[in-house]
PDB file of C-alpha atoms in Angstrom:
ATOM      1  CA  MET A 250     -90.663  86.024  74.786  1.00  0.00           C
ATOM      2  CA  ALA A 251     -90.974  82.766  76.686  1.00  0.00           C
ATOM      3  CA  VAL A 252     -87.954  80.474  76.451  1.00  0.00           C
ATOM      4  CA  PRO A 253     -88.581  76.724  76.063  1.00  0.00           C
ATOM      5  CA  CYS A 254     -87.309  74.617  78.951  1.00  0.00           C
ATOM      6  CA  ALA A 255     -85.430  72.263  76.665  1.00  0.00           C
ATOM      7  CA  PRO A 256     -84.630  73.639  73.194  1.00  0.00           C
ATOM      8  CA  VAL A 257     -84.101  70.920  70.613  1.00  0.00           C
ATOM      9  CA  LYS A 258     -80.927  71.170  68.568  1.00  0.00           C
ATOM     10  CA  PRO A 259     -81.607  71.171  64.810  1.00  0.00           C
ATOM     11  CA  HIS A 260     -79.806  68.711  62.572  1.00  0.00           C
ATOM     12  CA  ALA A 261     -76.825  69.944  60.583  1.00  0.00           C
ATOM     13  CA  SER A 262     -77.801  71.381  57.236  1.00  0.00           C
ATOM     14  CA  SER A 263     -78.127  68.777  54.511  1.00  0.00           C
ATOM     15  CA  VAL A 264     -78.819  71.346  51.805  1.00  0.00           C
ATOM     16  CA  ILE A 265     -75.820  73.666  51.938  1.00  0.00           C
ATOM     17  CA  ASP A 266     -72.441  72.972  53.502  1.00  0.00           C
ATOM     18  CA  GLY A 267     -68.686  73.286  53.035  1.00  0.00           C
ATOM     19  CA  ARG A 268     -67.633  74.728  49.699  1.00  0.00           C
ATOM     20  CA  ASN A 269     -71.269  75.115  48.662  1.00  0.00           C
ATOM     21  CA  ALA A 270     -71.714  77.597  51.515  1.00  0.00           C
ATOM     22  CA  ILE A 271     -69.051  79.887  50.133  1.00  0.00           C
ATOM     23  CA  ALA A 272     -70.322  79.547  46.589  1.00  0.00           C
ATOM     24  CA  SER A 273     -73.793  80.417  47.808  1.00  0.00           C
ATOM     25  CA  SER A 274     -72.601  83.538  49.613  1.00  0.00           C
ATOM     26  CA  ASN A 275     -71.551  85.081  46.289  1.00  0.00           C
ATOM     27  CA  SER A 276     -75.201  85.519  45.389  1.00  0.00           C
ATOM     28  CA  LEU A 277     -77.451  87.615  47.617  1.00  0.00           C
ATOM     29  CA  ASP A 278     -80.344  85.241  47.011  1.00  0.00           C
ATOM     30  CA  ARG A 279     -78.260  82.196  47.873  1.00  0.00           C
ATOM     31  CA  ARG A 280     -76.783  84.043  50.836  1.00  0.00           C
ATOM     32  CA  ASP A 281     -80.284  84.702  52.145  1.00  0.00           C
ATOM     33  CA  GLU A 282     -81.054  81.034  51.621  1.00  0.00           C
ATOM     34  CA  LEU A 283     -78.043  80.102  53.726  1.00  0.00           C
ATOM     35  CA  ILE A 284     -79.162  82.448  56.500  1.00  0.00           C
ATOM     36  CA  ARG A 285     -82.651  80.904  56.464  1.00  0.00           C
ATOM     37  CA  GLU A 286     -81.144  77.426  56.473  1.00  0.00           C
ATOM     38  CA  TYR A 287     -79.204  78.101  59.671  1.00  0.00           C
ATOM     39  CA  SER A 288     -81.782  80.251  61.483  1.00  0.00           C
ATOM     40  CA  PRO A 289     -82.998  77.259  63.561  1.00  0.00           C
ATOM     41  CA  LEU A 290     -79.421  76.766  64.779  1.00  0.00           C
ATOM     42  CA  VAL A 291     -79.213  80.438  65.808  1.00  0.00           C
ATOM     43  CA  LYS A 292     -82.494  80.108  67.720  1.00  0.00           C
ATOM     44  CA  PHE A 293     -81.378  76.901  69.419  1.00  0.00           C
ATOM     45  CA  ILE A 294     -78.078  78.389  70.630  1.00  0.00           C
ATOM     46  CA  ALA A 295     -79.809  81.560  71.854  1.00  0.00           C
ATOM     47  CA  GLU A 296     -82.460  79.653  73.804  1.00  0.00           C
ATOM     48  CA  ARG A 297     -79.876  77.344  75.337  1.00  0.00           C
ATOM     49  CA  LEU A 298     -77.765  80.292  76.486  1.00  0.00           C
ATOM     50  CA  CYS A 299     -80.781  82.070  77.937  1.00  0.00           C
ATOM     51  CA  LEU A 300     -81.611  79.056  80.082  1.00  0.00           C
ATOM     52  CA  ARG A 301     -78.489  79.939  82.076  1.00  0.00           C
ATOM     53  CA  LEU A 302     -78.961  83.712  82.232  1.00  0.00           C
ATOM     54  CA  PRO A 303     -81.109  86.143  84.255  1.00  0.00           C
ATOM     55  CA  ALA A 304     -84.686  86.739  83.100  1.00  0.00           C
ATOM     56  CA  CYS A 305     -83.801  90.336  82.190  1.00  0.00           C
ATOM     57  CA  ILE A 306     -81.912  89.060  79.133  1.00  0.00           C
ATOM     58  CA  GLU A 307     -84.212  89.067  76.085  1.00  0.00           C
ATOM     59  CA  VAL A 308     -83.846  85.995  73.902  1.00  0.00           C
ATOM     60  CA  GLU A 309     -84.818  88.027  70.800  1.00  0.00           C
ATOM     61  CA  ASP A 310     -81.785  90.276  71.336  1.00  0.00           C
ATOM     62  CA  ILE A 311     -79.560  87.210  71.570  1.00  0.00           C
ATOM     63  CA  ILE A 312     -81.081  85.745  68.398  1.00  0.00           C
ATOM     64  CA  ASN A 313     -80.544  88.985  66.462  1.00  0.00           C
ATOM     65  CA  THR A 314     -76.920  89.049  67.580  1.00  0.00           C
ATOM     66  CA  GLY A 315     -76.552  85.417  66.560  1.00  0.00           C
ATOM     67  CA  VAL A 316     -77.774  86.214  63.047  1.00  0.00           C
ATOM     68  CA  LEU A 317     -74.966  88.765  62.778  1.00  0.00           C
ATOM     69  CA  GLY A 318     -72.568  86.039  63.891  1.00  0.00           C
ATOM     70  CA  LEU A 319     -73.968  83.745  61.198  1.00  0.00           C
ATOM     71  CA  ILE A 320     -73.441  86.405  58.530  1.00  0.00           C
ATOM     72  CA  ASP A 321     -69.890  86.867  59.816  1.00  0.00           C
ATOM     73  CA  ALA A 322     -69.360  83.112  59.490  1.00  0.00           C
ATOM     74  CA  ILE A 323     -70.591  83.161  55.885  1.00  0.00           C
ATOM     75  CA  ASP A 324     -68.193  85.988  55.060  1.00  0.00           C
ATOM     76  CA  LYS A 325     -65.135  84.489  56.765  1.00  0.00           C
ATOM     77  CA  PHE A 326     -65.480  80.741  56.219  1.00  0.00           C
ATOM     78  CA  VAL A 327     -62.462  79.113  54.549  1.00  0.00           C
ATOM     79  CA  PRO A 328     -63.420  75.664  53.172  1.00  0.00           C
ATOM     80  CA  ASP A 329     -59.811  74.590  52.611  1.00  0.00           C
ATOM     81  CA  ARG A 330     -59.447  74.004  56.363  1.00  0.00           C
ATOM     82  CA  GLY A 331     -61.479  70.842  55.975  1.00  0.00           C
ATOM     83  CA  VAL A 332     -64.074  71.892  58.541  1.00  0.00           C
ATOM     84  CA  LYS A 333     -67.815  71.702  57.956  1.00  0.00           C
ATOM     85  CA  PHE A 334     -69.540  75.053  57.637  1.00  0.00           C
ATOM     86  CA  HIS A 335     -72.100  73.983  60.249  1.00  0.00           C
ATOM     87  CA  THR A 336     -69.326  73.590  62.838  1.00  0.00           C
ATOM     88  CA  TYR A 337     -67.705  76.912  61.987  1.00  0.00           C
ATOM     89  CA  ALA A 338     -71.048  78.751  61.936  1.00  0.00           C
ATOM     90  CA  GLU A 339     -71.990  77.347  65.350  1.00  0.00           C
ATOM     91  CA  PHE A 340     -68.687  78.618  66.767  1.00  0.00           C
ATOM     92  CA  ARG A 341     -69.130  82.119  65.296  1.00  0.00           C
ATOM     93  CA  ILE A 342     -72.786  82.386  66.306  1.00  0.00           C
ATOM     94  CA  ARG A 343     -72.067  81.474  69.914  1.00  0.00           C
ATOM     95  CA  GLY A 344     -69.046  83.784  69.993  1.00  0.00           C
ATOM     96  CA  ALA A 345     -71.122  86.749  68.803  1.00  0.00           C
ATOM     97  CA  MET A 346     -73.757  86.066  71.451  1.00  0.00           C
ATOM     98  CA  LEU A 347     -71.196  85.845  74.249  1.00  0.00           C
ATOM     99  CA  ASP A 348     -69.529  89.068  73.107  1.00  0.00           C
ATOM    100  CA  TYR A 349     -72.913  90.799  73.213  1.00  0.00           C
ATOM    101  CA  LEU A 350     -73.653  89.502  76.709  1.00  0.00           C
ATOM    102  CA  ARG A 351     -70.282  90.662  77.994  1.00  0.00           C
ATOM    103  CA  GLN A 352     -70.881  94.123  76.532  1.00  0.00           C
ATOM    104  CA  GLN A 353     -74.249  94.394  78.317  1.00  0.00           C
ATOM    105  CA  ASP A 354     -72.540  94.076  81.707  1.00  0.00           C
ATOM    106  CA  TRP A 355     -75.823  93.022  83.343  1.00  0.00           C
ATOM    107  CA  ALA A 356     -74.118  91.682  86.464  1.00  0.00           C
ATOM    108  CA  PRO A 357     -73.467  94.095  89.355  1.00  0.00           C
ATOM    109  CA  ARG A 358     -69.803  94.898  89.941  1.00  0.00           C
ATOM    110  CA  SER A 359     -70.093  93.537  93.464  1.00  0.00           C
ATOM    111  CA  MET A 360     -71.168  90.172  92.028  1.00  0.00           C
ATOM    112  CA  ARG A 361     -68.261  90.148  89.596  1.00  0.00           C
ATOM    113  CA  ARG A 362     -65.849  90.877  92.444  1.00  0.00           C
ATOM    114  CA  LYS A 363     -67.281  88.011  94.481  1.00  0.00           C
ATOM    115  CA  GLU A 364     -67.039  85.638  91.516  1.00  0.00           C
ATOM    116  CA  LYS A 365     -63.385  86.570  90.979  1.00  0.00           C
ATOM    117  CA  GLU A 366     -62.679  86.223  94.693  1.00  0.00           C
ATOM    118  CA  LEU A 367     -64.321  82.798  94.722  1.00  0.00           C
ATOM    119  CA  ALA A 368     -62.277  81.595  91.729  1.00  0.00           C
ATOM    120  CA  LYS A 369     -59.092  82.901  93.380  1.00  0.00           C
ATOM    121  CA  VAL A 370     -59.888  81.195  96.691  1.00  0.00           C
ATOM    122  CA  VAL A 371     -60.600  77.882  94.960  1.00  0.00           C
ATOM    123  CA  ARG A 372     -57.370  78.069  92.952  1.00  0.00           C
ATOM    124  CA  GLU A 373     -55.146  78.999  95.913  1.00  0.00           C
ATOM    125  CA  LEU A 374     -56.807  76.534  98.281  1.00  0.00           C
ATOM    126  CA  GLU A 375     -56.424  73.627  95.872  1.00  0.00           C
ATOM    127  CA  GLN A 376     -52.794  74.565  95.238  1.00  0.00           C
ATOM    128  CA  LYS A 377     -52.182  74.528  98.995  1.00  0.00           C
ATOM    129  CA  LEU A 378     -54.050  71.260  99.565  1.00  0.00           C
ATOM    130  CA  GLY A 379     -52.672  69.566  96.470  1.00  0.00           C
ATOM    131  CA  ARG A 380     -56.133  68.178  95.724  1.00  0.00           C
ATOM    132  CA  THR A 381     -59.695  69.191  94.919  1.00  0.00           C
ATOM    133  CA  ALA A 382     -61.190  71.347  97.678  1.00  0.00           C
ATOM    134  CA  THR A 383     -64.585  70.444  99.091  1.00  0.00           C
ATOM    135  CA  HIS A 384     -67.383  72.992  99.362  1.00  0.00           C
ATOM    136  CA  ASP A 385     -67.011  72.919 103.150  1.00  0.00           C
ATOM    137  CA  GLU A 386     -63.324  73.802 102.845  1.00  0.00           C
ATOM    138  CA  ILE A 387     -64.026  76.574 100.337  1.00  0.00           C
ATOM    139  CA  ALA A 388     -66.713  78.069 102.568  1.00  0.00           C
ATOM    140  CA  LYS A 389     -64.415  77.933 105.605  1.00  0.00           C
ATOM    141  CA  GLU A 390     -61.590  79.596 103.655  1.00  0.00           C
ATOM    142  CA  MET A 391     -63.929  82.415 102.612  1.00  0.00           C
ATOM    143  CA  GLY A 392     -65.340  82.791 106.106  1.00  0.00           C
ATOM    144  CA  ILE A 393     -68.917  82.042 105.052  1.00  0.00           C
ATOM    145  CA  THR A 394     -71.426  79.273 105.708  1.00  0.00           C
ATOM    146  CA  ILE A 395     -72.038  76.417 103.284  1.00  0.00           C
ATOM    147  CA  GLN A 396     -75.496  77.897 102.620  1.00  0.00           C
ATOM    148  CA  GLU A 397     -73.938  81.265 101.752  1.00  0.00           C
ATOM    149  CA  LEU A 398     -71.516  79.501  99.404  1.00  0.00           C
ATOM    150  CA  GLY A 399     -74.465  77.778  97.727  1.00  0.00           C
ATOM    151  CA  ASP A 400     -76.194  81.119  97.270  1.00  0.00           C
ATOM    152  CA  LEU A 401     -73.011  82.609  95.802  1.00  0.00           C
ATOM    153  CA  LEU A 402     -72.654  79.742  93.336  1.00  0.00           C
ATOM    154  CA  ALA A 403     -76.283  80.171  92.281  1.00  0.00           C
ATOM    155  CA  LYS A 404     -75.822  83.894  91.681  1.00  0.00           C
ATOM    156  CA  ALA A 405     -72.574  83.343  89.788  1.00  0.00           C
ATOM    157  CA  ARG A 406     -74.010  80.824  87.326  1.00  0.00           C
ATOM    158  CA  GLY A 407     -74.427  83.346  84.513  1.00  0.00           C
ATOM    159  CA  LEU A 408     -70.996  84.828  85.146  1.00  0.00           C
ATOM    160  CA  SER A 409     -69.388  81.398  84.941  1.00  0.00           C
ATOM    161  CA  LEU A 410     -70.777  81.054  81.434  1.00  0.00           C
ATOM    162  CA  LEU A 411     -69.031  84.231  80.307  1.00  0.00           C
ATOM    163  CA  SER A 412     -65.848  84.241  82.351  1.00  0.00           C
ATOM    164  CA  LEU A 413     -64.013  81.048  81.421  1.00  0.00           C
ATOM    165  CA  ASN A 414     -62.557  82.178  78.111  1.00  0.00           C
ATOM    166  CA  ARG A 415     -59.484  81.541  76.045  1.00  0.00           C
ATOM    167  CA  PRO A 416     -57.750  84.871  75.387  1.00  0.00           C
ATOM    168  CA  LYS A 417     -57.489  85.720  71.712  1.00  0.00           C
ATOM    169  CA  SER A 418     -54.319  84.236  70.260  1.00  0.00           C
ATOM    170  CA  GLU A 419     -51.900  86.387  68.318  1.00  0.00           C
ATOM    171  CA  GLU A 420     -51.541  83.567  65.793  1.00  0.00           C
ATOM    172  CA  SER A 421     -55.275  83.021  65.359  1.00  0.00           C
ATOM    173  CA  GLU A 422     -58.034  85.152  63.902  1.00  0.00           C
ATOM    174  CA  GLU A 423     -60.599  83.305  65.971  1.00  0.00           C
ATOM    175  CA  GLU A 424     -62.466  85.001  68.798  1.00  0.00           C
ATOM    176  CA  GLU A 425     -62.724  84.022  72.444  1.00  0.00           C
ATOM    177  CA  ALA A 426     -64.682  80.872  73.161  1.00  0.00           C
ATOM    178  CA  GLU A 427     -66.640  79.568  76.121  1.00  0.00           C
ATOM    179  CA  LEU A 428     -65.726  76.312  77.804  1.00  0.00           C
ATOM    180  CA  GLY A 429     -68.125  74.350  75.611  1.00  0.00           C
ATOM    181  CA  ALA A 430     -66.375  75.521  72.450  1.00  0.00           C
ATOM    182  CA  PHE A 431     -63.337  73.477  73.438  1.00  0.00           C
ATOM    183  CA  ILE A 432     -65.296  70.264  74.020  1.00  0.00           C
ATOM    184  CA  PRO A 433     -66.270  68.693  70.676  1.00  0.00           C
ATOM    185  CA  ASP A 434     -69.529  66.776  70.263  1.00  0.00           C
ATOM    186  CA  SER A 435     -67.578  64.084  68.423  1.00  0.00           C
ATOM    187  CA  PRO A 436     -63.906  63.668  67.429  1.00  0.00           C
ATOM    188  CA  GLU A 437     -64.358  64.912  63.886  1.00  0.00           C
ATOM    189  CA  ARG A 438     -66.502  68.026  64.315  1.00  0.00           C
ATOM    190  CA  GLY A 439     -65.359  70.106  67.299  1.00  0.00           C
ATOM    191  CA  PRO A 440     -64.130  73.703  67.032  1.00  0.00           C
ATOM    192  CA  LEU A 441     -60.714  72.327  67.970  1.00  0.00           C
ATOM    193  CA  ASN A 442     -60.430  71.353  64.314  1.00  0.00           C
ATOM    194  CA  VAL A 443     -60.961  74.998  63.443  1.00  0.00           C
ATOM    195  CA  LEU A 444     -58.456  76.315  65.960  1.00  0.00           C
ATOM    196  CA  GLU A 445     -55.970  73.427  65.717  1.00  0.00           C
ATOM    197  CA  LYS A 446     -55.361  73.641  69.451  1.00  0.00           C
ATOM    198  CA  GLU A 447     -54.800  70.018  70.449  1.00  0.00           C
ATOM    199  CA  GLU A 448     -52.939  71.076  73.575  1.00  0.00           C
ATOM    200  CA  VAL A 449     -56.079  72.800  74.865  1.00  0.00           C
ATOM    201  CA  ARG A 450     -58.127  69.628  74.442  1.00  0.00           C
ATOM    202  CA  ILE A 451     -55.533  67.587  76.334  1.00  0.00           C
ATOM    203  CA  LEU A 452     -55.285  70.160  79.117  1.00  0.00           C
ATOM    204  CA  LEU A 453     -59.046  70.453  79.477  1.00  0.00           C
ATOM    205  CA  ALA A 454     -59.588  66.685  79.467  1.00  0.00           C
ATOM    206  CA  GLU A 455     -56.939  66.287  82.150  1.00  0.00           C
ATOM    207  CA  HIS A 456     -58.597  68.765  84.482  1.00  0.00           C
ATOM    208  CA  ILE A 457     -62.147  67.572  83.841  1.00  0.00           C
ATOM    209  CA  HIS A 458     -60.977  64.130  84.946  1.00  0.00           C
ATOM    210  CA  SER A 459     -59.755  65.630  88.243  1.00  0.00           C
ATOM    211  CA  LEU A 460     -63.116  67.212  89.115  1.00  0.00           C
ATOM    212  CA  PRO A 461     -65.272  65.737  91.903  1.00  0.00           C
ATOM    213  CA  ASP A 462     -67.486  62.944  90.581  1.00  0.00           C
ATOM    214  CA  LYS A 463     -70.781  64.862  90.440  1.00  0.00           C
ATOM    215  CA  GLU A 464     -69.196  67.947  88.878  1.00  0.00           C
ATOM    216  CA  ARG A 465     -67.462  65.778  86.272  1.00  0.00           C
ATOM    217  CA  GLN A 466     -70.751  64.084  85.389  1.00  0.00           C
ATOM    218  CA  VAL A 467     -72.495  67.439  85.010  1.00  0.00           C
ATOM    219  CA  ILE A 468     -69.755  68.829  82.738  1.00  0.00           C
ATOM    220  CA  SER A 469     -69.682  65.640  80.662  1.00  0.00           C
ATOM    221  CA  LEU A 470     -73.444  65.469  80.164  1.00  0.00           C
ATOM    222  CA  TYR A 471     -73.880  69.199  79.652  1.00  0.00           C
ATOM    223  CA  TYR A 472     -71.063  69.745  77.158  1.00  0.00           C
ATOM    224  CA  TYR A 473     -70.210  66.365  75.611  1.00  0.00           C
ATOM    225  CA  LYS A 474     -73.784  65.057  75.470  1.00  0.00           C
ATOM    226  CA  ASP A 475     -75.328  68.492  74.807  1.00  0.00           C
ATOM    227  CA  LYS A 476     -78.034  68.031  77.432  1.00  0.00           C
ATOM    228  CA  THR A 477     -79.850  70.888  79.160  1.00  0.00           C
ATOM    229  CA  MET A 478     -79.490  71.381  82.914  1.00  0.00           C
ATOM    230  CA  LYS A 479     -82.997  70.035  83.382  1.00  0.00           C
ATOM    231  CA  GLU A 480     -82.115  66.865  81.448  1.00  0.00           C
ATOM    232  CA  VAL A 481     -78.868  66.477  83.397  1.00  0.00           C
ATOM    233  CA  GLY A 482     -80.823  66.741  86.639  1.00  0.00           C
ATOM    234  CA  ILE A 483     -83.266  64.045  85.557  1.00  0.00           C
ATOM    235  CA  GLU A 484     -80.428  61.706  84.557  1.00  0.00           C
ATOM    236  CA  LEU A 485     -78.496  62.241  87.802  1.00  0.00           C
ATOM    237  CA  GLY A 486     -81.581  62.291  90.010  1.00  0.00           C
ATOM    238  CA  ILE A 487     -80.984  65.797  91.373  1.00  0.00           C
ATOM    239  CA  THR A 488     -82.753  69.142  91.024  1.00  0.00           C
ATOM    240  CA  GLU A 489     -82.042  71.567  88.198  1.00  0.00           C
ATOM    241  CA  SER A 490     -80.839  74.174  90.706  1.00  0.00           C
ATOM    242  CA  ARG A 491     -78.354  71.631  92.115  1.00  0.00           C
ATOM    243  CA  VAL A 492     -77.103  70.936  88.584  1.00  0.00           C
ATOM    244  CA  SER A 493     -76.615  74.674  88.093  1.00  0.00           C
ATOM    245  CA  GLN A 494     -74.661  74.903  91.346  1.00  0.00           C
ATOM    246  CA  LEU A 495     -72.429  71.953  90.420  1.00  0.00           C
ATOM    247  CA  HIS A 496     -71.872  73.412  86.949  1.00  0.00           C
ATOM    248  CA  THR A 497     -70.792  76.773  88.356  1.00  0.00           C
ATOM    249  CA  SER A 498     -68.518  75.115  90.898  1.00  0.00           C
ATOM    250  CA  ALA A 499     -66.872  73.018  88.173  1.00  0.00           C
ATOM    251  CA  VAL A 500     -66.371  76.002  85.878  1.00  0.00           C
ATOM    252  CA  LEU A 501     -64.778  78.018  88.693  1.00  0.00           C
ATOM    253  CA  ARG A 502     -62.371  75.160  89.388  1.00  0.00           C
ATOM    254  CA  LEU A 503     -61.515  74.815  85.697  1.00  0.00           C
ATOM    255  CA  LYS A 504     -61.095  78.558  85.368  1.00  0.00           C
ATOM    256  CA  GLY A 505     -58.594  78.579  88.212  1.00  0.00           C
ATOM    257  CA  ARG A 506     -56.648  75.597  86.909  1.00  0.00           C
ATOM    258  CA  ILE A 507     -56.684  76.203  83.171  1.00  0.00           C
ATOM    259  CA  GLY A 508     -56.984  79.981  82.846  1.00  0.00           C
ATOM    260  CA  PRO A 509     -53.304  80.830  83.460  1.00  0.00           C
ATOM    261  CA  LYS A 510     -52.125  78.048  81.125  1.00  0.00           C
ATOM    262  CA  ILE A 511     -53.917  78.868  77.835  1.00  0.00           C
TER     263      ILE A 511
END
């Protein structure tokens, strides 16, 4: 199935939300209605994820997994937390899709080893330098050319999507989340309200601020503004492949800096 270049995010449901979602789930007919209501959201998230993954990943498989995540959200939503059902469902849908992708293990082990090595080199080099490492410095530390580093970043783009995760907390029933799950679209509707992890938001904001200018712009536009990589490229005046490279580089830096702390 062909994936659109720029999937359009559907508006939050205006028919069923909050407490009404739970009330609706008590009836099979109303439950089906809720699933239909949020199907466009499932499709949007699946298509957006697939834009960053190898062509061998079938978007239909991701959508089907997302529907299971939506059903899980309907079953587990607790309205007393004061969070909109749309926000909670989006979190669960994306989490189910990422779990599925991790289980598929589509990336060669050699690629995973290189991605881990790259993240380790970036972390240790920046600790030694006491500042953000440049791509030239990273390449030199790894004993490769800048072109080879660019190729490695391009190949690692899908892995970066799946590898920067918050380990499951013993105090929380929530699942792992990708980087984007910790960056709310607006102050009142991010998954942080679900997880009540203010310290994560502060930590993430601090490290995003320390990224190189271009990487920071890419992360901000891609996660805060919910733009696709193609749209980010147009806004910054660079190619989509360059956006992908900057995104991967930023995620690897954030993984090295934040991973051990959350």
